[in-house]
XYZ file of N, CA and C in Angstrom:
810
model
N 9.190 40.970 18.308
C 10.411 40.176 18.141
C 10.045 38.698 18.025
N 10.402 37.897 16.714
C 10.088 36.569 16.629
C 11.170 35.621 17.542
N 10.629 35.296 18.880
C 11.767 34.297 19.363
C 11.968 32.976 18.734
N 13.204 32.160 19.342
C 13.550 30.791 18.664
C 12.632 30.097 19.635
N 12.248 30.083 20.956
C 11.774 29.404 21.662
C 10.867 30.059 22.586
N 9.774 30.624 22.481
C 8.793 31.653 23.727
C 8.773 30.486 25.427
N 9.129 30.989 25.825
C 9.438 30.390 27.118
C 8.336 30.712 27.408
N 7.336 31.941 27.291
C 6.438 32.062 28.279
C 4.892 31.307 27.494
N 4.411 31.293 26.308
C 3.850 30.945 25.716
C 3.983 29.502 24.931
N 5.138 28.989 24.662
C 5.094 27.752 23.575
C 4.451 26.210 24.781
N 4.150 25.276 24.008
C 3.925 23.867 24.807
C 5.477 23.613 25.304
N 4.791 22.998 26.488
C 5.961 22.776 27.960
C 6.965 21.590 26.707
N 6.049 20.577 26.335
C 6.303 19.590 25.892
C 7.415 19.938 24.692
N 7.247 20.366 24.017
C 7.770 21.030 22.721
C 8.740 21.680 22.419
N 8.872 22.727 23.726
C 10.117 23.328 24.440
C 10.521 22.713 25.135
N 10.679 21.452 25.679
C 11.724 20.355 26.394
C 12.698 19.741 25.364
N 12.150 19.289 23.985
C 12.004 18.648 22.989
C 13.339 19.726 22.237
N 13.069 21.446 21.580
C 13.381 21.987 20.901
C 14.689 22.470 21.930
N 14.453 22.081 23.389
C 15.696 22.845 24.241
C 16.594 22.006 24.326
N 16.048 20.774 25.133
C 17.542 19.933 25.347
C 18.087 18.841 24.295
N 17.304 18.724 23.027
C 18.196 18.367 21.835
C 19.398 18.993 21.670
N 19.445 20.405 20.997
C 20.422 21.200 20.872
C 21.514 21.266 21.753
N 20.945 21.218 23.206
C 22.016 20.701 24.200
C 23.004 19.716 24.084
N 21.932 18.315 23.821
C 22.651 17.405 23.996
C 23.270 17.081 22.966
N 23.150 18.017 21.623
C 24.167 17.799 20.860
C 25.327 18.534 20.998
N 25.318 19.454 21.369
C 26.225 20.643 21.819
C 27.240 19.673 22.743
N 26.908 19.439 23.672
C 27.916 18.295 24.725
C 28.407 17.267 23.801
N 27.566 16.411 22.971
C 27.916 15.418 22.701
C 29.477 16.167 21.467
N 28.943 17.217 20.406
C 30.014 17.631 19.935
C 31.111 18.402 20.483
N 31.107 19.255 21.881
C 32.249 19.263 22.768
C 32.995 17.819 23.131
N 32.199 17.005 23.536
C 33.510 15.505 23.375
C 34.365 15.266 22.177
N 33.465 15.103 21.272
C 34.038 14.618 20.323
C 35.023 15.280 19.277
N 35.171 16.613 19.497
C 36.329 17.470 19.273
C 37.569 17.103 20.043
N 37.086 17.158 21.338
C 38.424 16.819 22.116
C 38.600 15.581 21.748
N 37.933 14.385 21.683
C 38.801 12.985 21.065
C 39.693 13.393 19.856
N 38.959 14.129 18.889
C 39.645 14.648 17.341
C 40.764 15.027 18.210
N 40.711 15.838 18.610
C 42.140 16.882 19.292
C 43.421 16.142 19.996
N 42.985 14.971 20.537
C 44.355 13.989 20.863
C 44.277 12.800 20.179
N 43.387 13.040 19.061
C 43.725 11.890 18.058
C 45.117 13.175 17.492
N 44.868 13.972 16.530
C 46.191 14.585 16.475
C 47.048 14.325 16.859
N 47.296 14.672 18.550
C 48.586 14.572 19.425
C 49.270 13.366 19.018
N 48.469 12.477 19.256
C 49.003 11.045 19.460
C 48.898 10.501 17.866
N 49.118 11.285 16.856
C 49.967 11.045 15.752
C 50.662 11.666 14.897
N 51.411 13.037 16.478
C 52.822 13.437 16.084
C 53.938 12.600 16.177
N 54.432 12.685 14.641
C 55.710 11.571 14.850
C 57.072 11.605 15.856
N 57.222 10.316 16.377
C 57.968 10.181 17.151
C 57.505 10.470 18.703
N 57.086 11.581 18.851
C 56.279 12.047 20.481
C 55.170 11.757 20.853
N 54.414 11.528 19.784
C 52.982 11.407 19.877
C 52.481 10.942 21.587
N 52.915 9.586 21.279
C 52.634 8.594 22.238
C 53.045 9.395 24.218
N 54.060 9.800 24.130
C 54.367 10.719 25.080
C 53.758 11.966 25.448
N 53.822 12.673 24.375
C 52.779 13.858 24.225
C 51.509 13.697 24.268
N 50.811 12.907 24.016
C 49.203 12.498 24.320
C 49.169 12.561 26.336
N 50.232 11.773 26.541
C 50.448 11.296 28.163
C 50.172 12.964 28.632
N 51.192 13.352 28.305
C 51.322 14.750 28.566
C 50.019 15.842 28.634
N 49.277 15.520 28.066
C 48.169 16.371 27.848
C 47.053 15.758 28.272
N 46.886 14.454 28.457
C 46.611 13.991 29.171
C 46.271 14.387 30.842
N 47.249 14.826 31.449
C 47.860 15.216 32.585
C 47.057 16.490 32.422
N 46.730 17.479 31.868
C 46.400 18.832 31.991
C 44.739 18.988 32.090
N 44.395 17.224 31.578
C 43.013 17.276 31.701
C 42.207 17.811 32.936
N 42.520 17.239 34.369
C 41.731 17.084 35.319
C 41.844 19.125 35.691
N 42.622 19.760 35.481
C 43.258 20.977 35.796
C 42.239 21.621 34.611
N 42.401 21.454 33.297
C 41.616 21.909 32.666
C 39.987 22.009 33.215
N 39.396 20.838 33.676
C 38.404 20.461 34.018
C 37.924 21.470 34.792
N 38.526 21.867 36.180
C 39.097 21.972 37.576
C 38.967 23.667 37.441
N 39.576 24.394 36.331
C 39.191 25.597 35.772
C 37.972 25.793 35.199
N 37.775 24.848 34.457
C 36.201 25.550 33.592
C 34.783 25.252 34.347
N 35.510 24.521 35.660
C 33.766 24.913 36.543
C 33.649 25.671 37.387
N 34.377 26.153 37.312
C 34.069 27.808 37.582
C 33.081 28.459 36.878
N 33.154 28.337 35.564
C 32.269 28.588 34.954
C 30.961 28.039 34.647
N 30.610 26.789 35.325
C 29.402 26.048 35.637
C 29.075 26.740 36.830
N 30.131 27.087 37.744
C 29.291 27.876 39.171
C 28.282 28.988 38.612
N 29.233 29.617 37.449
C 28.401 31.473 37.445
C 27.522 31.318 36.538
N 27.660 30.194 35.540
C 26.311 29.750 34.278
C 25.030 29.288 34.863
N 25.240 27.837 35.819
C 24.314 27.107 35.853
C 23.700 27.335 37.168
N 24.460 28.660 38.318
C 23.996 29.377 39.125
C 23.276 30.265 38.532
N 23.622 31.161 37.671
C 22.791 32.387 37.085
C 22.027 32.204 36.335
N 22.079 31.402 35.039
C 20.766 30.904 34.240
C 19.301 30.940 34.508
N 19.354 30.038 36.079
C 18.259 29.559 36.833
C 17.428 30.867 37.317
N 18.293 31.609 37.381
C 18.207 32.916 38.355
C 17.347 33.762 37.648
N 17.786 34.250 36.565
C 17.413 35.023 35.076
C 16.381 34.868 35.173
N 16.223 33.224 34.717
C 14.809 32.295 34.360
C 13.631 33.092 34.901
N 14.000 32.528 35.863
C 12.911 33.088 37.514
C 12.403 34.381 36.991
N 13.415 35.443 37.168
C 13.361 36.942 37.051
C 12.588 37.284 35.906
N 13.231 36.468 34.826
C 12.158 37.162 33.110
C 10.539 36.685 33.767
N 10.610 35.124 34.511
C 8.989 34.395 34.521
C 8.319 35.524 35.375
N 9.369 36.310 36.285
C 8.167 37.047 37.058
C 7.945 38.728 36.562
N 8.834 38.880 35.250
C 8.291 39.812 34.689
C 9.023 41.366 34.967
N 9.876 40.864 35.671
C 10.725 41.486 36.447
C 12.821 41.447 35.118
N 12.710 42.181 34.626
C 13.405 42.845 33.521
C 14.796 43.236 33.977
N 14.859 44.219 35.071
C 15.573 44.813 35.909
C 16.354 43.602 36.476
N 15.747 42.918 36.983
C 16.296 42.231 38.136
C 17.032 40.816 37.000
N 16.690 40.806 36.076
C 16.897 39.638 35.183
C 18.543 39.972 34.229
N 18.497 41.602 34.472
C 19.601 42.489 33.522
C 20.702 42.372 34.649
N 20.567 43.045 35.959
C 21.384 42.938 36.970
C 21.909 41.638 37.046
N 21.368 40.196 37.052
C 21.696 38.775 37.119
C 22.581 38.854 36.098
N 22.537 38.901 34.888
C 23.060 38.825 33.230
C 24.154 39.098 33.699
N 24.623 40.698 34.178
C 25.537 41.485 34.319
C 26.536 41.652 34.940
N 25.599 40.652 36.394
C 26.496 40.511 37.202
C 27.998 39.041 37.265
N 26.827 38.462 36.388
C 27.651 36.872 36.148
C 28.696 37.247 34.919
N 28.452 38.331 34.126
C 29.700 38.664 33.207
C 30.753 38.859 33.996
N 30.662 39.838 34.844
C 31.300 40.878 35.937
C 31.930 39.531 36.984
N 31.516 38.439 37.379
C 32.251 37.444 37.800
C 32.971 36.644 37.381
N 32.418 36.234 35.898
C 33.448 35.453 34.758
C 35.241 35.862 34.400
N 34.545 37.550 34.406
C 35.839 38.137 34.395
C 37.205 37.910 35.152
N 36.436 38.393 36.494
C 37.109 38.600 37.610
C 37.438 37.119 38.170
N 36.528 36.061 38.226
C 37.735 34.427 37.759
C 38.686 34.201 37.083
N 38.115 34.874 35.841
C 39.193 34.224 34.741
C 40.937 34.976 35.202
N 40.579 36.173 35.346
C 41.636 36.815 35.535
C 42.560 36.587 36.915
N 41.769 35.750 38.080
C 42.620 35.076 39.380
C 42.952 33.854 39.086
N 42.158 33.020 37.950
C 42.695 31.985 37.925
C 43.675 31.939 37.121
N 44.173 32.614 36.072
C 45.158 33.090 34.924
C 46.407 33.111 35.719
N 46.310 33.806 36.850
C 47.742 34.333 37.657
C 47.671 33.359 38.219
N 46.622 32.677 39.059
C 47.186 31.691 40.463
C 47.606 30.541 39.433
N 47.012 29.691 38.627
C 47.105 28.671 38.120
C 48.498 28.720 37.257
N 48.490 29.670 36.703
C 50.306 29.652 36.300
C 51.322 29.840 36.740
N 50.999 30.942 38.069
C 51.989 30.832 38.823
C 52.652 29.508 39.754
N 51.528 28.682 39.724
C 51.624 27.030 40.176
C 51.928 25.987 39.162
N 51.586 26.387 37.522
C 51.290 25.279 37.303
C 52.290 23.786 37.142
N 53.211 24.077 37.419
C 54.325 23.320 37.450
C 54.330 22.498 38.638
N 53.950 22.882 40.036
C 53.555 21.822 40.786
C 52.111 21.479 40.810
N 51.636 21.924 39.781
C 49.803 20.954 39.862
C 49.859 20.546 39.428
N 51.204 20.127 37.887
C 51.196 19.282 36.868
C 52.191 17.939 37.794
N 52.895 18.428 38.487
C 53.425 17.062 39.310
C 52.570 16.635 40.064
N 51.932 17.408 40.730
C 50.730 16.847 41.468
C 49.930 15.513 40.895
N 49.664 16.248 40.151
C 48.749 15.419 38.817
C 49.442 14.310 38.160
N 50.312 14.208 38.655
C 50.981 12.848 38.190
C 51.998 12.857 36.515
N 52.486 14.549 35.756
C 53.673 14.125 35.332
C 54.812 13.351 35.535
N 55.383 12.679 35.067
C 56.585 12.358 34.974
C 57.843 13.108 33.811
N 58.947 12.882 33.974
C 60.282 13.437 33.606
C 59.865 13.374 32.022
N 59.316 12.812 31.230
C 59.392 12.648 30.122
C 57.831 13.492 29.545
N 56.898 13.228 29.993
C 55.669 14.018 29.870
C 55.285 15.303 30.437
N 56.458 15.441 31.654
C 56.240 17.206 32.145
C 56.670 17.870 31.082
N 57.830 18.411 29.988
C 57.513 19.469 29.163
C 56.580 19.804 28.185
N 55.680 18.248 27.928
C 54.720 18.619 26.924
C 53.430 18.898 27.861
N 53.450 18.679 28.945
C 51.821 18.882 29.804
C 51.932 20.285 29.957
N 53.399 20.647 30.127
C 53.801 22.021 30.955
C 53.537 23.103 29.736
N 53.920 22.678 28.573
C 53.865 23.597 27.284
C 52.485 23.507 27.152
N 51.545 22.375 26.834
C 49.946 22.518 27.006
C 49.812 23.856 28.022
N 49.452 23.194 28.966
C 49.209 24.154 30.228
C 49.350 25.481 30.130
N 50.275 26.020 29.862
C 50.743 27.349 29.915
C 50.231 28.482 28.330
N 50.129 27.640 27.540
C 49.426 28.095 26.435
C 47.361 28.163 26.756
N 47.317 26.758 27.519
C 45.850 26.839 27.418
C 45.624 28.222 28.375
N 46.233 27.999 29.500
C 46.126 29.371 30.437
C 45.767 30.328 30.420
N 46.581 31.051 29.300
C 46.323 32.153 28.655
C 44.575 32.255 27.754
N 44.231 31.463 27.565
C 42.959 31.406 26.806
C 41.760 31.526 28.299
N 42.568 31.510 29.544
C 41.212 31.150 30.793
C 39.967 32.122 29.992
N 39.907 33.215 30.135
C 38.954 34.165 30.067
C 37.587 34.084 28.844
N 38.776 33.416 27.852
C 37.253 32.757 26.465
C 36.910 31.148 26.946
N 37.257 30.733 27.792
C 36.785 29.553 27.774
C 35.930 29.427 29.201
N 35.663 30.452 29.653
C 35.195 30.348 30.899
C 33.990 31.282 30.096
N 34.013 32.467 29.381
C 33.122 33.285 29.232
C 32.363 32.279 27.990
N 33.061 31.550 27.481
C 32.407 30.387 26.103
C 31.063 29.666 26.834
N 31.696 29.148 28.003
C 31.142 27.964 28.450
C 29.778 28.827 29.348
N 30.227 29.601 30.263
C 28.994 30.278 31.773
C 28.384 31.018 30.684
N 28.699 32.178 29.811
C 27.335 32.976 29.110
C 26.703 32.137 28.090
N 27.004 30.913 28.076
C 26.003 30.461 26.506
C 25.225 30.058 27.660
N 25.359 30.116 28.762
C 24.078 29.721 29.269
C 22.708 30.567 29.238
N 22.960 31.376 29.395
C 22.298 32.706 29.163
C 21.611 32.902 27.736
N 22.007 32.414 26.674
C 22.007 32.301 25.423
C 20.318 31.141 25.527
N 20.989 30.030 26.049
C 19.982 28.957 25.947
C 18.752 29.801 26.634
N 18.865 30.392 28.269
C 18.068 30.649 29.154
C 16.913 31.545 28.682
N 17.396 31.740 27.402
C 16.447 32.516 26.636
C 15.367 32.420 26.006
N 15.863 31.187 25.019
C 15.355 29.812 24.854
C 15.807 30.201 23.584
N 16.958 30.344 23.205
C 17.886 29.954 21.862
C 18.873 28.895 21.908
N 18.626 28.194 21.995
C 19.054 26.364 22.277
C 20.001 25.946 21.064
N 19.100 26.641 19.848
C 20.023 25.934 18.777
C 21.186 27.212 18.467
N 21.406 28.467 19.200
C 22.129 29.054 19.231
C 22.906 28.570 20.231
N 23.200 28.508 20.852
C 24.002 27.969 22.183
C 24.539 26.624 21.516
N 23.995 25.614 20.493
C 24.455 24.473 19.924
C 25.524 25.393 19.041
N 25.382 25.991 18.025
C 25.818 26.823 17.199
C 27.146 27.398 17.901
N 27.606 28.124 19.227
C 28.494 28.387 19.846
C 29.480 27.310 19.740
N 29.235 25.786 20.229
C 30.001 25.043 20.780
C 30.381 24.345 19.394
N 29.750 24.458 18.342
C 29.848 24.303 17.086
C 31.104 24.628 16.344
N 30.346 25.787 16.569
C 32.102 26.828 15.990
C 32.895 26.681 16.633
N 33.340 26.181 18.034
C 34.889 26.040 18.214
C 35.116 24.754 18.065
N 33.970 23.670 17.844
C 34.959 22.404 17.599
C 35.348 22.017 16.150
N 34.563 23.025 15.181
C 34.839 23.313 13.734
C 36.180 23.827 13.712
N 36.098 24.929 14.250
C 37.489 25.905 14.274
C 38.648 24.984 14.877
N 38.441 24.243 15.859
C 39.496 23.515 16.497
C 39.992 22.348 15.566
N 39.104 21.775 14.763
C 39.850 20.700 14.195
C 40.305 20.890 13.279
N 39.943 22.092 12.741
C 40.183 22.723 11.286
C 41.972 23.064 11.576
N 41.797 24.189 12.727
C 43.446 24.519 12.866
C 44.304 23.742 13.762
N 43.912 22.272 14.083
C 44.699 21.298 14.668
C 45.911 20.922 13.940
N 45.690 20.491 12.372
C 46.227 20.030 11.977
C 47.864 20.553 11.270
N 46.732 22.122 10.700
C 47.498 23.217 10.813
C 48.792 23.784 11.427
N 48.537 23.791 12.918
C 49.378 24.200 14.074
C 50.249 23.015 14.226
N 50.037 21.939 14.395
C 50.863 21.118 15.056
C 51.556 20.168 14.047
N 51.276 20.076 12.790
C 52.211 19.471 11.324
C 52.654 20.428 10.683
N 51.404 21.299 9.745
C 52.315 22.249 9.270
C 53.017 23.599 9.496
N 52.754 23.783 10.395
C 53.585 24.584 11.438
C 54.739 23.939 12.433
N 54.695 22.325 12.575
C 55.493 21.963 13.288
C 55.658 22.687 14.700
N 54.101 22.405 15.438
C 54.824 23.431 16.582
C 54.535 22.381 17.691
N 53.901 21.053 17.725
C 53.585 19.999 18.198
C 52.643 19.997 19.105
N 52.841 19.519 20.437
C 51.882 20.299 21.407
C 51.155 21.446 22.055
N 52.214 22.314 21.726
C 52.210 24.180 21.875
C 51.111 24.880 20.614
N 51.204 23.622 19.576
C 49.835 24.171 18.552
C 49.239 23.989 18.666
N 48.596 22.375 19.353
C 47.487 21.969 19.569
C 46.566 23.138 20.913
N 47.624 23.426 21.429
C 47.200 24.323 22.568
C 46.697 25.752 22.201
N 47.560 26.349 20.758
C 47.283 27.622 20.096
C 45.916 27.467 19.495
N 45.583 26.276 19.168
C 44.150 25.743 18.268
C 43.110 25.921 19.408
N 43.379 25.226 19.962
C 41.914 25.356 21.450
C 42.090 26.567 21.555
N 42.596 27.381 21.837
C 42.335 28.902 22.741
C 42.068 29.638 21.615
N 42.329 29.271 20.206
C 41.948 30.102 19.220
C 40.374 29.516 18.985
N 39.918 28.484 18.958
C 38.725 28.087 18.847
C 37.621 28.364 20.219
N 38.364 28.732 21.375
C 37.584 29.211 22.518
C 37.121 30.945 22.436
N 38.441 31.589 21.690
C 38.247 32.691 21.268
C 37.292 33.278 20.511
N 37.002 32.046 19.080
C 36.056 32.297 18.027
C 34.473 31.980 19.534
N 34.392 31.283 20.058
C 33.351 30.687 20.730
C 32.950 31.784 21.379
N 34.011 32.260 21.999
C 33.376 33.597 23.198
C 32.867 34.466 22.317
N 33.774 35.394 21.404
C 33.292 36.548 20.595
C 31.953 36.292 19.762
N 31.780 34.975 19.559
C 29.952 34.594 19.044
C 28.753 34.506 20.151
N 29.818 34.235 21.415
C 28.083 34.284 22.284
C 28.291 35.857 22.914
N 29.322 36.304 22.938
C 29.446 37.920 23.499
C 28.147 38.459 22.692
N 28.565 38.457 21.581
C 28.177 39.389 20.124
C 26.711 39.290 19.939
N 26.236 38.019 20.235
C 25.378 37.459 20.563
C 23.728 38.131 21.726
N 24.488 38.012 23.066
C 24.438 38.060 23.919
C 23.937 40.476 23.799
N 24.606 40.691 22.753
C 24.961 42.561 23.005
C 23.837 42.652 22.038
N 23.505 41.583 20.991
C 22.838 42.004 19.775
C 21.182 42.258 19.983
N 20.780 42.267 19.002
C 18.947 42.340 19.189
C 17.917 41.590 18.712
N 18.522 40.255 19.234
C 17.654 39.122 18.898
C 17.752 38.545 20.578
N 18.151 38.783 21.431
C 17.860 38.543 22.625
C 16.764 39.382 23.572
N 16.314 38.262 24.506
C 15.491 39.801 25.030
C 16.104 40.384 25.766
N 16.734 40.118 26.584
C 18.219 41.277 27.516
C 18.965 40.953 26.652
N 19.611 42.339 26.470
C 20.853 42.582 25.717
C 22.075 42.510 27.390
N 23.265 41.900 26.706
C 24.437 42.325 27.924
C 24.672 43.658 28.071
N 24.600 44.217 29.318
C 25.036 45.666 30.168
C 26.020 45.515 30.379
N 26.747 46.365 31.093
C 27.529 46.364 32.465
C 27.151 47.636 33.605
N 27.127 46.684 34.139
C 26.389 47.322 35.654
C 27.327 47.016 37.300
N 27.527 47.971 37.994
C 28.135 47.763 38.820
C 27.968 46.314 39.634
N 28.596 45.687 40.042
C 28.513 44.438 40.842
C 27.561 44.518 42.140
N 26.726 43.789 42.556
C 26.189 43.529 43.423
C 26.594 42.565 44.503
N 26.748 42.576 45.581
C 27.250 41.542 46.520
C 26.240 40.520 46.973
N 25.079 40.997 46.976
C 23.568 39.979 47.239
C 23.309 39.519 45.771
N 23.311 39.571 44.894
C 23.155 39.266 43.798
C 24.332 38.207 43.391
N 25.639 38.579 43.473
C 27.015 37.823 43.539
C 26.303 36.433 44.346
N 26.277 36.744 45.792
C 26.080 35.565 46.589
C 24.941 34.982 46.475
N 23.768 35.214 45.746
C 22.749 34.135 45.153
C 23.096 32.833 44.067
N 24.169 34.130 42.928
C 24.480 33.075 41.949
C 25.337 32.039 42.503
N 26.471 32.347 43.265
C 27.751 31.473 43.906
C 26.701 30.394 44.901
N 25.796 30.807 45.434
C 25.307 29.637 45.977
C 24.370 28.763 45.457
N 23.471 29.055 44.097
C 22.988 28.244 42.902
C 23.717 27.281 42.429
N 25.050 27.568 42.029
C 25.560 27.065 41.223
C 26.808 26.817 41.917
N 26.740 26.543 43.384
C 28.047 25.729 44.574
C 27.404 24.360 43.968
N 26.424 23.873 43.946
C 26.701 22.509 43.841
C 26.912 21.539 42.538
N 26.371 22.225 41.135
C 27.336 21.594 40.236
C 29.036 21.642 40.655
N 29.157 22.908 40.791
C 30.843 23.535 40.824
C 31.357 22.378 42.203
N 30.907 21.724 42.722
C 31.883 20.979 43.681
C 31.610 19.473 43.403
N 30.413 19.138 42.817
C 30.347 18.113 42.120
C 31.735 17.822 41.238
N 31.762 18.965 40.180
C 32.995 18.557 38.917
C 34.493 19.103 40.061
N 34.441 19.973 40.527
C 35.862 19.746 41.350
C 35.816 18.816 42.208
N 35.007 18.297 42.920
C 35.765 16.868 43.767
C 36.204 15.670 43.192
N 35.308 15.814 41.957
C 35.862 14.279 41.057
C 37.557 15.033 40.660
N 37.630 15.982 40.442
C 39.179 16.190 40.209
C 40.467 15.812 41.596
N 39.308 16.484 41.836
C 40.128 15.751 43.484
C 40.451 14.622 43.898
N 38.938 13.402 43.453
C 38.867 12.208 43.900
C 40.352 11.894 42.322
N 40.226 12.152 41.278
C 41.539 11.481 40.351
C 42.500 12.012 41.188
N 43.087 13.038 41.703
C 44.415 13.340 42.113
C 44.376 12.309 43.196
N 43.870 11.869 44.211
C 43.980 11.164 45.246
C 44.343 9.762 45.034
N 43.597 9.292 43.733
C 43.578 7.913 42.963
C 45.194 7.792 42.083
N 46.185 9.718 41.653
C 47.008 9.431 41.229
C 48.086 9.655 42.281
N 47.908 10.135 43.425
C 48.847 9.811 44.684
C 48.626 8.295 45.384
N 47.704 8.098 45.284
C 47.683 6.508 46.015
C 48.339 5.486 45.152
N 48.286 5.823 43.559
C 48.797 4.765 43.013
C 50.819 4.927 42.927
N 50.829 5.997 43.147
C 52.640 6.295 43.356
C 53.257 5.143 43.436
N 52.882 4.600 44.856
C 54.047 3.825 45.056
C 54.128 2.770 43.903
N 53.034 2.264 43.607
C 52.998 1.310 42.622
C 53.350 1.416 41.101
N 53.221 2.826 41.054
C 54.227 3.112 39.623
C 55.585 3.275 39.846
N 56.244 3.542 41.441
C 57.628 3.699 41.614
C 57.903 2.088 41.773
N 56.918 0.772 41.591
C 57.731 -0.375 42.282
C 57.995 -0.479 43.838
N 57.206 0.577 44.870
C 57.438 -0.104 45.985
C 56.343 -0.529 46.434
């Protein structure tokens, strides 16, 4: 099998070089979709300016959800790593399998808890009367997408961990292609305003997941994805790898909500 990157054989140097380029373009083009994406908003006529506010508001919550999926990626990745370096196959398939088997089972508690709330996390978060129906219409559309945007983001890790780097660029590729492509689409000529911009992301998280799934099952990897019963020692290795990105990006959500309750009074004038 010709790999993109031999982890066990290529120069250290070379594979730093061929790995975290692709990365850092991959991040750098996840930003810059989302700027594209409320450049849109904020030049729907008449709302724009409101509706940007609005979605705005869904950011830190958005955030707040998808590291979850930094817990089970950038916990399990590491893990894999280890397991392929020591030659050990089994134990590298069980890791793979088990972090699918958790992605899931997030996406699907956070789907129910987060909507069943989201109306007071969006006040929380500092809507107001004029920007709660467009944060609230965001919100509730992105929601529904939890499961590709959590499985988009934690298995391309797995993708890279392989050392297919410029595949894992290629993932994040296609949904910010796909996203800007049907931005314009959804929310002018469809006239559906914010509720499209929201149909566009979860349709572009969708295209994202089903390429690293497909990916991930095919035979250019060296573990193919299983499914294998869950492990509870295996579970609690990855959750504690990857506790400390995951509370890193949720406390800064925390530290903004605290920064948008302290400033209250001063937006009410007292």
């Amino acid at each position: 099998m010709k790999l993109e990157n031999d982890l066990d054989t290529d120069d250290i140097r070379g594979l730093v070089l061929r790995l975290a380029l692709p990365s850092m373009l991959a991040q750098f083009v996840s930003v810059f979709y989302s700027i594209v994406d409320r450049m849109y908003i904020g030049n729907i006529p008449k709302i724009g300016e409101v509706a940007l506010a609005g979605v705005g508001i869904c950011g830190p919550i958005v955030t707040l959800v998808s590291s979850f999926a930094i817990l089970v990626g950038v916990g399990g990745a590491p893990l894999m790593s280890i397991r392929l370096g020591q030659k050990n196959e089994k134990g590298a398939r069980q890791i793979l399998a088990n972090c699918f088997l958790m992605l899931t089972v997030m996406a699907l508690v956070l789907t129910v808890c987060v909507l069943g709330m989201r109306e007071k996390l969006l006040w929380w978060f500092g809507a107001g009367e004029t920007t709660f129906p467009y944060a609230l219409s965001y919100m509730t559309i992105y929601l529904c997408g939890t499961f590709f945007a959590l499985m988009t983001t934690g298995m391309n890790q797995f993708i890279i961990c392989q050392g297919f780097a410029r595949i894992g660029m290629i993932s994040v590729a296609l949904g910010a292609v796909t996203n800007i492509v049907l931005d314009p689409v959804f929310i002018f000529v469809f006239d559906m305003g914010v509720a499209g911009a929201a149909f566009a992301t979860v349709l572009s998280q969708f295209a994202s997941a089903v390429f690293v799934l497909r990916f991930l099952r095919g035979n250019r990897v060296l573990l193919r994805l299983e499914f294998e019963c869950p492990q509870v020692k295996t579970v609690c290795k990855i959750a504690l790898m990857g506790l400390s990105p995951f509370l890193i990006i949720a406390f800064d959500n925390v530290l903004i909500l605290s920064l948008i309750h302290i400033s209250e009074p001063t937006r009410l004038g007292m």
